[in-house]
mmCIF file with all atom_site columns, C-alpha atoms in Angstrom:
data_model
loop_
_atom_site.group_PDB
_atom_site.id
_atom_site.type_symbol
_atom_site.label_atom_id
_atom_site.label_alt_id
_atom_site.label_comp_id
_atom_site.label_asym_id
_atom_site.label_entity_id
_atom_site.label_seq_id
_atom_site.pdbx_PDB_ins_code
_atom_site.Cartn_x
_atom_site.Cartn_y
_atom_site.Cartn_z
_atom_site.occupancy
_atom_site.B_iso_or_equiv
_atom_site.pdbx_formal_charge
_atom_site.auth_seq_id
_atom_site.auth_comp_id
_atom_site.auth_asym_id
_atom_site.auth_atom_id
_atom_site.pdbx_PDB_model_num
ATOM 1   C CA . MET B 1 1   ? -183.035 121.290 -55.207 1.00 91.00 ? 1   MET B CA 1
ATOM 2   C CA . GLY B 1 2   ? -179.599 120.384 -56.454 1.00 98.00 ? 2   GLY B CA 1
ATOM 3   C CA . LYS B 1 3   ? -176.200 122.025 -56.464 1.00 99.00 ? 3   LYS B CA 1
ATOM 4   C CA . LEU B 1 4   ? -173.627 122.742 -59.168 1.00 99.00 ? 4   LEU B CA 1
ATOM 5   C CA . LEU B 1 5   ? -170.469 120.826 -58.226 1.00 99.00 ? 5   LEU B CA 1
ATOM 6   C CA . GLY B 1 6   ? -168.331 121.366 -61.321 1.00 99.00 ? 6   GLY B CA 1
ATOM 7   C CA . ILE B 1 7   ? -167.969 123.269 -64.600 1.00 99.00 ? 7   ILE B CA 1
ATOM 8   C CA . ALA B 1 8   ? -165.756 122.175 -67.490 1.00 98.00 ? 8   ALA B CA 1
ATOM 9   C CA . TYR B 1 9   ? -165.197 122.983 -71.150 1.00 96.00 ? 9   TYR B CA 1
ATOM 10  C CA . ARG B 1 10  ? -162.947 121.925 -73.992 1.00 93.00 ? 10  ARG B CA 1
ATOM 11  C CA . ASP B 1 11  ? -161.446 123.881 -76.857 1.00 88.00 ? 11  ASP B CA 1
ATOM 12  C CA . GLY B 1 12  ? -162.151 121.249 -79.507 1.00 84.00 ? 12  GLY B CA 1
ATOM 13  C CA . SER B 1 13  ? -162.910 117.624 -80.245 1.00 84.00 ? 13  SER B CA 1
ATOM 14  C CA . ARG B 1 14  ? -160.604 115.265 -78.326 1.00 85.00 ? 14  ARG B CA 1
ATOM 15  C CA . GLN B 1 15  ? -159.114 118.200 -76.414 1.00 90.00 ? 15  GLN B CA 1
ATOM 16  C CA . PRO B 1 16  ? -158.646 117.921 -72.639 1.00 91.00 ? 16  PRO B CA 1
ATOM 17  C CA . MET B 1 17  ? -161.402 119.126 -70.341 1.00 94.00 ? 17  MET B CA 1
ATOM 18  C CA . ARG B 1 18  ? -160.604 122.295 -68.400 1.00 97.00 ? 18  ARG B CA 1
ATOM 19  C CA . GLU B 1 19  ? -162.309 122.849 -65.053 1.00 98.00 ? 19  GLU B CA 1
ATOM 20  C CA . ILE B 1 20  ? -163.301 126.362 -63.983 1.00 98.00 ? 20  ILE B CA 1
ATOM 21  C CA . ASP B 1 21  ? -165.133 127.817 -60.992 1.00 98.00 ? 21  ASP B CA 1
ATOM 22  C CA . ALA B 1 22  ? -167.452 130.247 -62.805 1.00 99.00 ? 22  ALA B CA 1
ATOM 23  C CA . THR B 1 23  ? -168.437 131.230 -66.331 1.00 98.00 ? 23  THR B CA 1
ATOM 24  C CA . LYS B 1 24  ? -171.193 132.509 -68.573 1.00 98.00 ? 24  LYS B CA 1
ATOM 25  C CA . ILE B 1 25  ? -173.700 130.430 -70.489 1.00 97.00 ? 25  ILE B CA 1
ATOM 26  C CA . SER B 1 26  ? -175.247 132.008 -73.585 1.00 96.00 ? 26  SER B CA 1
ATOM 27  C CA . LEU B 1 27  ? -177.656 131.231 -76.388 1.00 94.00 ? 27  LEU B CA 1
ATOM 28  C CA . THR B 1 28  ? -174.896 131.780 -78.942 1.00 93.00 ? 28  THR B CA 1
ATOM 29  C CA . ALA B 1 29  ? -171.952 130.060 -77.229 1.00 93.00 ? 29  ALA B CA 1
ATOM 30  C CA . GLY B 1 30  ? -173.288 127.603 -74.640 1.00 95.00 ? 30  GLY B CA 1
ATOM 31  C CA . VAL B 1 31  ? -170.672 127.316 -71.888 1.00 96.00 ? 31  VAL B CA 1
ATOM 32  C CA . ALA B 1 32  ? -168.177 130.100 -72.641 1.00 94.00 ? 32  ALA B CA 1
ATOM 33  C CA . SER B 1 33  ? -165.118 128.771 -74.524 1.00 92.00 ? 33  SER B CA 1
ATOM 34  C CA . ASP B 1 34  ? -166.608 125.286 -75.085 1.00 91.00 ? 34  ASP B CA 1
ATOM 35  C CA . PHE B 1 35  ? -166.370 124.289 -78.735 1.00 85.00 ? 35  PHE B CA 1
ATOM 36  C CA . ARG B 1 36  ? -169.655 122.365 -78.795 1.00 80.00 ? 36  ARG B CA 1
ATOM 37  C CA . GLY B 1 37  ? -171.714 125.301 -77.520 1.00 74.00 ? 37  GLY B CA 1
ATOM 38  C CA . ARG B 1 38  ? -170.871 127.435 -80.540 1.00 74.00 ? 38  ARG B CA 1
ATOM 39  C CA . LYS B 1 39  ? -173.637 125.664 -82.466 1.00 75.00 ? 39  LYS B CA 1
ATOM 40  C CA . PRO B 1 40  ? -177.015 126.430 -80.906 1.00 80.00 ? 40  PRO B CA 1
ATOM 41  C CA . GLY B 1 41  ? -179.141 123.317 -80.710 1.00 83.00 ? 41  GLY B CA 1
ATOM 42  C CA . PRO B 1 42  ? -180.055 120.304 -78.626 1.00 88.00 ? 42  PRO B CA 1
ATOM 43  C CA . ARG B 1 43  ? -176.474 119.392 -77.584 1.00 90.00 ? 43  ARG B CA 1
ATOM 44  C CA . GLN B 1 44  ? -175.231 122.845 -76.574 1.00 95.00 ? 44  GLN B CA 1
ATOM 45  C CA . VAL B 1 45  ? -174.572 122.054 -72.885 1.00 97.00 ? 45  VAL B CA 1
ATOM 46  C CA . THR B 1 46  ? -174.215 118.649 -71.202 1.00 97.00 ? 46  THR B CA 1
ATOM 47  C CA . VAL B 1 47  ? -175.191 117.905 -67.606 1.00 98.00 ? 47  VAL B CA 1
ATOM 48  C CA . LEU B 1 48  ? -174.002 114.932 -65.550 1.00 98.00 ? 48  LEU B CA 1
ATOM 49  C CA . CYS B 1 49  ? -175.624 113.843 -62.267 1.00 98.00 ? 49  CYS B CA 1
ATOM 50  C CA . ALA B 1 50  ? -172.985 113.091 -59.622 1.00 98.00 ? 50  ALA B CA 1
ATOM 51  C CA . GLU B 1 51  ? -174.993 110.247 -58.106 1.00 98.00 ? 51  GLU B CA 1
ATOM 52  C CA . LYS B 1 52  ? -175.330 108.475 -61.459 1.00 98.00 ? 52  LYS B CA 1
ATOM 53  C CA . TRP B 1 53  ? -171.644 109.040 -62.232 1.00 98.00 ? 53  TRP B CA 1
ATOM 54  C CA . ARG B 1 54  ? -170.769 107.434 -58.884 1.00 98.00 ? 54  ARG B CA 1
ATOM 55  C CA . ALA B 1 55  ? -173.006 104.451 -59.703 1.00 98.00 ? 55  ALA B CA 1
ATOM 56  C CA . ALA B 1 56  ? -171.153 103.935 -62.999 1.00 98.00 ? 56  ALA B CA 1
ATOM 57  C CA . CYS B 1 57  ? -167.767 104.215 -61.264 1.00 97.00 ? 57  CYS B CA 1
ATOM 58  C CA . ASP B 1 58  ? -168.871 101.820 -58.508 1.00 98.00 ? 58  ASP B CA 1
ATOM 59  C CA . GLU B 1 59  ? -169.906 99.298  -61.157 1.00 96.00 ? 59  GLU B CA 1
ATOM 60  C CA . LEU B 1 60  ? -166.391 99.515  -62.597 1.00 97.00 ? 60  LEU B CA 1
ATOM 61  C CA . GLY B 1 61  ? -164.700 99.449  -59.201 1.00 97.00 ? 61  GLY B CA 1
ATOM 62  C CA . ALA B 1 62  ? -162.922 102.680 -60.125 1.00 97.00 ? 62  ALA B CA 1
ATOM 63  C CA . GLN B 1 63  ? -163.030 106.260 -58.907 1.00 95.00 ? 63  GLN B CA 1
ATOM 64  C CA . LEU B 1 64  ? -162.641 108.323 -62.071 1.00 97.00 ? 64  LEU B CA 1
ATOM 65  C CA . PRO B 1 65  ? -162.661 112.118 -62.299 1.00 98.00 ? 65  PRO B CA 1
ATOM 66  C CA . TRP B 1 66  ? -166.064 113.369 -63.478 1.00 98.00 ? 66  TRP B CA 1
ATOM 67  C CA . THR B 1 67  ? -164.377 115.105 -66.411 1.00 96.00 ? 67  THR B CA 1
ATOM 68  C CA . THR B 1 68  ? -163.647 111.659 -67.854 1.00 94.00 ? 68  THR B CA 1
ATOM 69  C CA . ARG B 1 69  ? -167.292 111.787 -69.010 1.00 94.00 ? 69  ARG B CA 1
ATOM 70  C CA . ARG B 1 70  ? -166.531 115.038 -70.897 1.00 94.00 ? 70  ARG B CA 1
ATOM 71  C CA . ALA B 1 71  ? -169.685 116.785 -69.654 1.00 96.00 ? 71  ALA B CA 1
ATOM 72  C CA . ASN B 1 72  ? -169.916 120.539 -69.057 1.00 98.00 ? 72  ASN B CA 1
ATOM 73  C CA . LEU B 1 73  ? -171.742 120.574 -65.729 1.00 99.00 ? 73  LEU B CA 1
ATOM 74  C CA . LEU B 1 74  ? -171.694 118.224 -62.744 1.00 99.00 ? 74  LEU B CA 1
ATOM 75  C CA . VAL B 1 75  ? -174.725 118.485 -60.451 1.00 99.00 ? 75  VAL B CA 1
ATOM 76  C CA . ASN B 1 76  ? -175.942 116.631 -57.391 1.00 98.00 ? 76  ASN B CA 1
ATOM 77  C CA . GLY B 1 77  ? -179.318 116.316 -55.713 1.00 97.00 ? 77  GLY B CA 1
ATOM 78  C CA . LEU B 1 78  ? -181.257 115.891 -58.978 1.00 95.00 ? 78  LEU B CA 1
ATOM 79  C CA . SER B 1 79  ? -182.225 112.822 -60.931 1.00 92.00 ? 79  SER B CA 1
ATOM 80  C CA . ILE B 1 80  ? -182.414 113.410 -64.670 1.00 96.00 ? 80  ILE B CA 1
ATOM 81  C CA . GLY B 1 81  ? -184.046 110.798 -66.883 1.00 96.00 ? 81  GLY B CA 1
ATOM 82  C CA . PRO B 1 82  ? -186.384 110.456 -69.869 1.00 97.00 ? 82  PRO B CA 1
ATOM 83  C CA . GLU B 1 83  ? -189.256 112.034 -67.936 1.00 98.00 ? 83  GLU B CA 1
ATOM 84  C CA . CYS B 1 84  ? -187.234 115.274 -67.821 1.00 98.00 ? 84  CYS B CA 1
ATOM 85  C CA . VAL B 1 85  ? -187.048 115.840 -71.593 1.00 98.00 ? 85  VAL B CA 1
ATOM 86  C CA . GLY B 1 86  ? -188.569 119.252 -72.294 1.00 98.00 ? 86  GLY B CA 1
ATOM 87  C CA . ARG B 1 87  ? -188.181 120.446 -68.713 1.00 98.00 ? 87  ARG B CA 1
ATOM 88  C CA . THR B 1 88  ? -186.126 123.517 -67.891 1.00 98.00 ? 88  THR B CA 1
ATOM 89  C CA . LEU B 1 89  ? -183.293 123.675 -65.368 1.00 98.00 ? 89  LEU B CA 1
ATOM 90  C CA . ARG B 1 90  ? -182.176 126.873 -63.677 1.00 99.00 ? 90  ARG B CA 1
ATOM 91  C CA . VAL B 1 91  ? -178.429 126.824 -63.059 1.00 99.00 ? 91  VAL B CA 1
ATOM 92  C CA . GLY B 1 92  ? -177.272 130.082 -61.498 1.00 98.00 ? 92  GLY B CA 1
ATOM 93  C CA . THR B 1 93  ? -179.083 132.674 -63.613 1.00 98.00 ? 93  THR B CA 1
ATOM 94  C CA . ALA B 1 94  ? -179.063 130.548 -66.796 1.00 99.00 ? 94  ALA B CA 1
ATOM 95  C CA . LEU B 1 95  ? -181.948 128.429 -68.058 1.00 99.00 ? 95  LEU B CA 1
ATOM 96  C CA . LEU B 1 96  ? -181.312 125.135 -69.874 1.00 98.00 ? 96  LEU B CA 1
ATOM 97  C CA . ARG B 1 97  ? -183.935 122.919 -71.546 1.00 98.00 ? 97  ARG B CA 1
ATOM 98  C CA . ILE B 1 98  ? -183.246 119.187 -71.389 1.00 98.00 ? 98  ILE B CA 1
ATOM 99  C CA . THR B 1 99  ? -183.440 117.799 -74.931 1.00 98.00 ? 99  THR B CA 1
ATOM 100 C CA . ILE B 1 100 ? -181.998 114.273 -75.073 1.00 97.00 ? 100 ILE B CA 1
ATOM 101 C CA . GLU B 1 101 ? -179.891 111.735 -73.252 1.00 97.00 ? 101 GLU B CA 1
ATOM 102 C CA . THR B 1 102 ? -176.139 112.044 -73.706 1.00 95.00 ? 102 THR B CA 1
ATOM 103 C CA . ASP B 1 103 ? -175.491 108.641 -75.241 1.00 90.00 ? 103 ASP B CA 1
ATOM 104 C CA . PRO B 1 104 ? -172.166 107.169 -74.177 1.00 89.00 ? 104 PRO B CA 1
ATOM 105 C CA . CYS B 1 105 ? -169.864 106.711 -77.170 1.00 86.00 ? 105 CYS B CA 1
ATOM 106 C CA . SER B 1 106 ? -166.879 104.454 -77.821 1.00 83.00 ? 106 SER B CA 1
ATOM 107 C CA . ARG B 1 107 ? -164.574 107.247 -76.639 1.00 86.00 ? 107 ARG B CA 1
ATOM 108 C CA . MET B 1 108 ? -165.670 106.362 -73.097 1.00 92.00 ? 108 MET B CA 1
ATOM 109 C CA . ASP B 1 109 ? -163.964 102.973 -73.447 1.00 87.00 ? 109 ASP B CA 1
ATOM 110 C CA . GLU B 1 110 ? -160.830 104.790 -74.632 1.00 87.00 ? 110 GLU B CA 1
ATOM 111 C CA . GLN B 1 111 ? -160.928 106.623 -71.295 1.00 89.00 ? 111 GLN B CA 1
ATOM 112 C CA . TYR B 1 112 ? -161.577 103.510 -69.185 1.00 91.00 ? 112 TYR B CA 1
ATOM 113 C CA . ARG B 1 113 ? -162.391 99.966  -70.274 1.00 95.00 ? 113 ARG B CA 1
ATOM 114 C CA . GLY B 1 114 ? -166.095 99.197  -69.741 1.00 96.00 ? 114 GLY B CA 1
ATOM 115 C CA . LEU B 1 115 ? -167.102 102.814 -69.099 1.00 95.00 ? 115 LEU B CA 1
ATOM 116 C CA . LYS B 1 116 ? -169.471 102.984 -72.077 1.00 94.00 ? 116 LYS B CA 1
ATOM 117 C CA . ARG B 1 117 ? -171.435 99.985  -70.781 1.00 96.00 ? 117 ARG B CA 1
ATOM 118 C CA . ALA B 1 118 ? -171.471 101.336 -67.214 1.00 96.00 ? 118 ALA B CA 1
ATOM 119 C CA . LEU B 1 119 ? -172.889 104.671 -68.423 1.00 96.00 ? 119 LEU B CA 1
ATOM 120 C CA . THR B 1 120 ? -175.634 103.157 -70.583 1.00 96.00 ? 120 THR B CA 1
ATOM 121 C CA . PRO B 1 121 ? -178.422 102.382 -68.058 1.00 95.00 ? 121 PRO B CA 1
ATOM 122 C CA . ASP B 1 122 ? -180.602 104.981 -66.345 1.00 96.00 ? 122 ASP B CA 1
ATOM 123 C CA . TRP B 1 123 ? -179.193 108.042 -68.153 1.00 97.00 ? 123 TRP B CA 1
ATOM 124 C CA . ARG B 1 124 ? -175.910 107.647 -66.248 1.00 97.00 ? 124 ARG B CA 1
ATOM 125 C CA . GLY B 1 125 ? -174.155 109.403 -69.136 1.00 96.00 ? 125 GLY B CA 1
ATOM 126 C CA . GLY B 1 126 ? -176.120 112.586 -68.490 1.00 97.00 ? 126 GLY B CA 1
ATOM 127 C CA . ALA B 1 127 ? -178.370 114.844 -70.516 1.00 98.00 ? 127 ALA B CA 1
ATOM 128 C CA . CYS B 1 128 ? -177.949 117.283 -73.369 1.00 97.00 ? 128 CYS B CA 1
ATOM 129 C CA . CYS B 1 129 ? -179.499 120.723 -73.092 1.00 97.00 ? 129 CYS B CA 1
ATOM 130 C CA . GLU B 1 130 ? -180.151 123.785 -75.185 1.00 96.00 ? 130 GLU B CA 1
ATOM 131 C CA . VAL B 1 131 ? -179.723 127.228 -73.680 1.00 97.00 ? 131 VAL B CA 1
ATOM 132 C CA . VAL B 1 132 ? -183.038 129.042 -73.147 1.00 97.00 ? 132 VAL B CA 1
ATOM 133 C CA . GLN B 1 133 ? -181.700 132.080 -71.270 1.00 98.00 ? 133 GLN B CA 1
ATOM 134 C CA . ASP B 1 134 ? -178.200 133.508 -70.914 1.00 98.00 ? 134 ASP B CA 1
ATOM 135 C CA . GLY B 1 135 ? -176.784 133.626 -67.408 1.00 98.00 ? 135 GLY B CA 1
ATOM 136 C CA . ASP B 1 136 ? -173.855 133.394 -65.049 1.00 99.00 ? 136 ASP B CA 1
ATOM 137 C CA . ILE B 1 137 ? -173.019 130.157 -63.245 1.00 99.00 ? 137 ILE B CA 1
ATOM 138 C CA . ALA B 1 138 ? -170.587 129.283 -60.475 1.00 99.00 ? 138 ALA B CA 1
ATOM 139 C CA . VAL B 1 139 ? -169.689 126.149 -58.560 1.00 99.00 ? 139 VAL B CA 1
ATOM 140 C CA . GLY B 1 140 ? -172.006 126.038 -55.548 1.00 99.00 ? 140 GLY B CA 1
ATOM 141 C CA . ASP B 1 141 ? -175.006 127.543 -57.370 1.00 99.00 ? 141 ASP B CA 1
ATOM 142 C CA . ALA B 1 142 ? -178.435 126.038 -56.826 1.00 98.00 ? 142 ALA B CA 1
ATOM 143 C CA . VAL B 1 143 ? -179.776 123.848 -59.635 1.00 98.00 ? 143 VAL B CA 1
ATOM 144 C CA . GLN B 1 144 ? -183.519 123.267 -59.889 1.00 98.00 ? 144 GLN B CA 1
ATOM 145 C CA . PHE B 1 145 ? -186.316 122.492 -62.289 1.00 98.00 ? 145 PHE B CA 1
ATOM 146 C CA . VAL B 1 146 ? -188.509 125.495 -63.039 1.00 97.00 ? 146 VAL B CA 1
ATOM 147 C CA . ASN B 1 147 ? -191.316 123.579 -64.776 1.00 83.00 ? 147 ASN B CA 1
#
């Protein structure tokens, strides 16, 4: 079982990430207030594994804030990879289905030189999810696979 370490959203493309302690996740809006979640689909919510983020940072010799990755949720204690596509995660009372890898884009190198390359192996960039069930989430909540 894992744990939710962080929650973040952004108001629009290229806008700064805003960290919060608790929020709602819904089928119609994804993470409340996040611009990407307004379009239901396979990239509604993004999840980043803390251990994989640390591996990418270690490779760069830098300790970057997790929000540099621009993901919505930071979790620890879980390993998410290609074998997890189609599986459902319970985060708080919300259910999220893992759909695809979050491919690192060139914007990562705008954040820190070499970050895109460091995020490429082993799903270090995280996973995209679609919301299956509305729910409330808060930092400290348990995160676990339900199937």
